[in-house]
Amino acid sequence: MDALPRRNIVIIGGGVIGCTTAYFLTRHPAFNPALHRITLLEATSIAAGASGKAGGLLALWAYPDCLVPLSFRLHRELADEHGGADRWGYRRLGCGSLGAVVQMADLEPPKPEAPNGASDALPIQSSTLDSPVQNGEDKDWEKLPKQDEKAAGLLKESPLPADLDWVNGELIEFYEEMGKPGFTDTAQVHPYFFTNALAELAREKGVDIRIGAKVTKINHSKAGGVQSIEYEDRETSQSHTMGDVTDVVVTAGPWTGRLLPRTRVEGLRAHSVVFEADVSPYAIFTDIQLPNDYVPEHRARLGQKRKHRGNVDPEIYARPKNEVYACGEPDSTIPLPETADLVQCDEAQCDDLIAYIGTVSPVLGAAPIKAKQACYLPRHMRFGEERGPLIGQTGVRGIWVAAGHTCWGIQNGPATGYLMAELLLEGKAKSANIDKLDPKKFKV
């Protein structure tokens, strides 16, 4: 009987794809710690890029369809096995798209109701004008003006679900559940906590995770395949070479194209904000029509004009533990930096996002901001078009790639890691047909 081959597997990238690959390798039935050595190299920190700054939505209607069902199921199983509800905020939630029309009158601050139906021209007692910031009290009328029965009767019926009470229903033109019949299930995780938890679980099984290790070169030959990896220790600036490497799995997100240019994986910058607010669990895709003459306050103060073109479409995700995440349109104005900790955040774009959301959600408009941030979404481009992710072995023996997942990296991370473990330890992907994602089909 032939002896089982030894494997020295190096994973490049500590995002969700790299960490799920490390995790599922250590859980595969063929994994043998006496024969299989696994090292994960990360240039910055675990989940430093998009894996820590994404929305974390999980959906059966995501894409590509060859990954989604397996990954959606694995998310649930991981949460059940490792206490994901508490550890990384796994839960089911509602998800829909809405259209809103905002007029300039809707943006004016509400007037306090005069007592006993008196005219607005009557003087208001000074005690009513006391600011809650000054006296430390929070008055209900300053959050939402009172309405008498006659005024309430003039309001149109909102199409929103009854418990989606943090959006102004008076502005909503339509609300539709996301997905198609039979495929509307949605859930969520907190991406940063999920990715870090999977990394820690992999470390507990023997994976050597090296932080601050920036890979500079993958040495290989046509005849011999992969041979060694060179990386820089960013803390000491020393260069290191890892020899006797049998397999390299490049899961470097948007930086994959820097290491493997033939993959044509690149980055698209996306900004996001995190509000501090406790709201009902919904993920909302919006289409908000703003007045042509509306200029957000932060831009008006600087004498700037509006940046939007009439309609804006922020995505909003309620999270456990008093958080609401929101993201806006991506941009390509700033090239991908060398490492994730060097990503530039345009605070004005974050402030735009906050202003747009405040037009339809007074609750979020008044909420404290916990974070303003930016990251780069990894996308696989061919002939100017965005293609699906690449998962599998390249044309060089021992060099593998799992990257280019765009906005569905968190959703499809578990399936990608699971299938990579099958490819590495069994020689083929058995749990899903991912032939169309084969890097060799794109001559990588």
Coordinates of N, CA and C in Angstrom, one line a residue, residues 238-329:
Q238 N 11.6 42.1 7.5 CA 12.5 41.0 7.0 C 11.8 40.1 6.0
S239 N 12.6 39.6 5.0 CA 12.0 38.8 4.0 C 12.2 37.3 4.4
H240 N 11.2 36.5 4.1 CA 11.2 35.1 4.4 C 10.9 34.3 3.2
T241 N 11.4 33.0 3.1 CA 11.0 32.1 2.0 C 10.5 30.8 2.6
M242 N 9.4 30.4 2.2 CA 8.8 29.1 2.6 C 9.0 28.1 1.5
G243 N 9.9 27.1 1.7 CA 10.2 26.1 0.7 C 9.4 24.9 0.9
D244 N 9.6 23.9 0.0 CA 8.9 22.6 0.0 C 7.3 22.8 0.1
V245 N 6.8 23.8 -0.6 CA 5.4 24.1 -0.7 C 4.8 23.2 -1.8
T246 N 3.7 22.5 -1.4 CA 3.1 21.6 -2.4 C 1.9 22.3 -3.0
D247 N 1.2 23.2 -2.3 CA 0.0 23.8 -2.8 C -0.1 25.2 -2.3
V248 N -0.5 26.2 -3.1 CA -0.7 27.5 -2.8 C -2.2 27.9 -3.2
V249 N -3.0 28.3 -2.2 CA -4.3 28.7 -2.5 C -4.4 30.3 -2.4
V250 N -4.6 31.0 -3.5 CA -4.7 32.4 -3.4 C -6.1 32.9 -3.2
T251 N -6.3 33.4 -2.0 CA -7.7 33.9 -1.6 C -7.5 35.3 -1.2
A252 N -6.8 36.1 -2.0 CA -6.4 37.5 -1.6 C -7.4 38.5 -2.0
G253 N -8.7 38.1 -2.3 CA -9.7 39.1 -2.6 C -9.2 40.0 -3.8
P254 N -9.4 41.3 -3.7 CA -9.0 42.1 -4.9 C -7.5 42.2 -5.1
W255 N -6.7 41.7 -4.2 CA -5.3 41.6 -4.4 C -4.8 40.4 -5.1
T256 N -5.8 39.5 -5.4 CA -5.4 38.3 -6.1 C -4.8 38.6 -7.5
G257 N -5.3 39.6 -8.2 CA -4.8 40.0 -9.5 C -3.4 40.5 -9.4
R258 N -2.9 41.0 -8.2 CA -1.5 41.4 -8.1 C -0.6 40.2 -8.1
L259 N -1.0 39.1 -7.4 CA -0.2 37.9 -7.3 C -0.3 37.0 -8.6
L260 N -1.5 37.0 -9.1 CA -1.8 36.2 -10.3 C -2.5 37.0 -11.3
P261 N -1.7 37.8 -12.1 CA -2.4 38.7 -13.1 C -3.3 38.1 -14.0
R262 N -3.1 36.8 -14.4 CA -3.9 36.2 -15.4 C -5.3 35.9 -14.9
T263 N -5.5 36.0 -13.6 CA -6.9 35.9 -13.0 C -7.8 37.1 -13.4
R264 N -7.2 38.2 -13.6 CA -7.9 39.5 -13.9 C -9.0 39.8 -12.8
V265 N -8.5 39.5 -11.6 CA -9.4 39.9 -10.4 C -8.9 41.3 -9.9
E266 N -9.8 42.2 -9.8 CA -9.5 43.5 -9.4 C -10.4 44.0 -8.3
G267 N -10.2 45.3 -7.9 CA -11.0 45.8 -6.8 C -11.9 47.0 -7.2
L268 N -13.0 47.1 -6.6 CA -13.9 48.2 -6.8 C -14.3 48.8 -5.4
R269 N -13.9 50.1 -5.2 CA -14.1 50.6 -3.8 C -15.6 50.9 -3.5
A270 N -15.9 50.5 -2.3 CA -17.3 50.7 -1.8 C -17.2 51.3 -0.4
H271 N -18.1 52.4 -0.1 CA -18.1 53.0 1.2 C -19.3 52.5 2.0
S272 N -19.2 52.5 3.3 CA -20.3 52.1 4.1 C -20.3 52.8 5.5
V273 N -21.4 52.8 6.1 CA -21.5 53.5 7.5 C -22.2 52.5 8.4
V274 N -21.9 52.6 9.7 CA -22.6 51.8 10.7 C -23.3 52.8 11.7
F275 N -24.6 52.6 11.8 CA -25.4 53.4 12.7 C -25.5 52.7 14.1
E276 N -25.6 53.4 15.1 CA -26.0 52.8 16.4 C -27.5 53.0 16.6
A277 N -28.2 51.9 16.4 CA -29.7 52.0 16.5 C -30.2 50.6 16.7
D278 N -31.3 50.4 17.5 CA -31.9 49.2 17.7 C -33.2 49.2 17.0
V279 N -33.3 48.5 15.8 CA -34.5 48.5 14.9 C -34.8 47.0 14.6
S280 N -36.0 46.8 14.0 CA -36.5 45.5 13.7 C -35.6 44.9 12.6
P281 N -35.5 43.6 12.5 CA -34.5 42.9 11.6 C -35.0 42.9 10.2
Y282 N -34.5 43.8 9.4 CA -34.8 43.9 7.9 C -33.6 44.3 7.2
A283 N -33.4 43.7 6.0 CA -32.5 44.2 5.0 C -33.3 44.9 3.9
I284 N -32.9 46.1 3.6 CA -33.7 46.9 2.7 C -32.8 47.4 1.5
F285 N -33.3 47.1 0.3 CA -32.7 47.7 -0.9 C -33.6 48.9 -1.3
T286 N -33.1 50.0 -1.5 CA -33.9 51.2 -1.7 C -33.7 51.8 -3.1
D287 N -34.7 52.5 -3.5 CA -34.7 53.4 -4.7 C -35.4 54.7 -4.3
I288 N -34.6 55.7 -3.9 CA -35.1 56.9 -3.3 C -35.0 58.1 -4.4
Q289 N -36.1 58.6 -4.7 CA -36.2 59.8 -5.6 C -36.1 61.0 -4.8
L290 N -35.0 61.8 -5.0 CA -34.8 63.0 -4.2 C -35.1 64.2 -5.1
P291 N -35.5 65.3 -4.4 CA -35.7 66.6 -5.2 C -34.5 67.0 -5.9
N292 N -34.7 67.6 -7.1 CA -33.6 68.1 -7.9 C -32.7 69.1 -7.2
D293 N -33.4 69.9 -6.4 CA -32.6 71.0 -5.7 C -32.2 70.6 -4.3
Y294 N -32.2 69.3 -4.0 CA -31.8 68.9 -2.7 C -30.2 68.8 -2.6
V295 N -29.6 69.5 -1.7 CA -28.2 69.3 -1.5 C -27.9 68.9 0.0
P296 N -27.3 67.8 0.3 CA -27.0 67.5 1.6 C -26.4 68.6 2.4
E297 N -26.7 68.7 3.7 CA -26.2 69.8 4.5 C -24.7 69.9 4.5
H298 N -24.0 68.8 4.6 CA -22.5 68.8 4.7 C -21.9 69.4 3.4
R299 N -22.6 69.2 2.3 CA -22.0 69.8 1.0 C -22.5 71.2 0.9
A300 N -23.7 71.6 1.3 CA -24.1 73.0 1.3 C -23.2 73.9 2.1
R301 N -22.8 73.4 3.3 CA -21.9 74.2 4.1 C -20.6 74.5 3.4
L302 N -20.1 73.6 2.5 CA -18.9 73.9 1.8 C -19.1 74.5 0.5
G303 N -20.4 74.9 0.2 CA -20.7 75.6 -1.1 C -20.6 74.6 -2.3
Q304 N -20.8 73.3 -2.0 CA -20.8 72.3 -3.1 C -22.2 72.0 -3.6
K305 N -22.2 71.4 -4.7 CA -23.5 71.0 -5.3 C -23.7 69.5 -5.0
R306 N -24.9 69.1 -5.3 CA -25.3 67.7 -5.1 C -24.4 66.8 -5.9
K307 N -24.2 65.5 -5.4 CA -23.5 64.5 -6.2 C -24.4 63.5 -6.9
H308 N -25.7 63.4 -6.3 CA -26.6 62.4 -6.8 C -27.3 63.0 -8.1
R309 N -27.9 62.1 -8.8 CA -28.5 62.4 -10.1 C -30.0 62.3 -10.0
G310 N -30.6 62.5 -8.9 CA -32.0 62.4 -8.8 C -32.4 61.2 -7.9
N311 N -32.0 60.0 -8.3 CA -32.3 58.8 -7.5 C -31.1 58.2 -6.9
V312 N -31.2 57.7 -5.7 CA -30.1 57.1 -5.0 C -30.6 55.7 -4.5
D313 N -29.7 54.8 -4.2 CA -30.1 53.4 -3.9 C -29.3 52.8 -2.8
P314 N -29.2 53.4 -1.6 CA -28.5 52.8 -0.5 C -29.1 51.5 -0.1
E315 N -28.3 50.6 0.4 CA -28.7 49.3 1.0 C -28.5 49.4 2.5
I316 N -29.5 48.9 3.2 CA -29.6 49.1 4.7 C -29.8 47.7 5.3
Y317 N -29.0 47.4 6.3 CA -29.1 46.1 6.9 C -29.1 46.3 8.4
A318 N -30.2 46.0 9.1 CA -30.3 45.9 10.5 C -29.4 44.8 11.0
R319 N -28.7 45.0 12.2 CA -27.9 43.9 12.8 C -28.3 43.8 14.2
P320 N -28.0 42.6 14.8 CA -28.1 42.5 16.3 C -27.2 43.4 17.0
K321 N -27.4 43.6 18.3 CA -26.6 44.4 19.2 C -26.6 45.9 18.8
N322 N -27.8 46.4 18.4 CA -27.9 47.8 18.2 C -27.0 48.4 17.1
E323 N -27.0 47.7 15.9 CA -26.3 48.2 14.8 C -27.1 48.2 13.5
V324 N -26.9 49.2 12.7 CA -27.5 49.2 11.3 C -26.4 49.5 10.4
Y325 N -26.2 48.6 9.4 CA -25.1 48.8 8.4 C -25.8 49.4 7.1
A326 N -25.1 50.3 6.4 CA -25.6 50.8 5.1 C -24.4 51.0 4.2
C327 N -24.6 50.7 2.9 CA -23.6 50.9 1.9 C -24.2 51.6 0.7
G328 N -23.4 52.2 -0.1 CA -23.9 53.0 -1.3 C -23.2 52.5 -2.6
E329 N -23.2 53.4 -3.6 CA -22.7 53.0 -4.9 C -21.1 52.9 -4.8

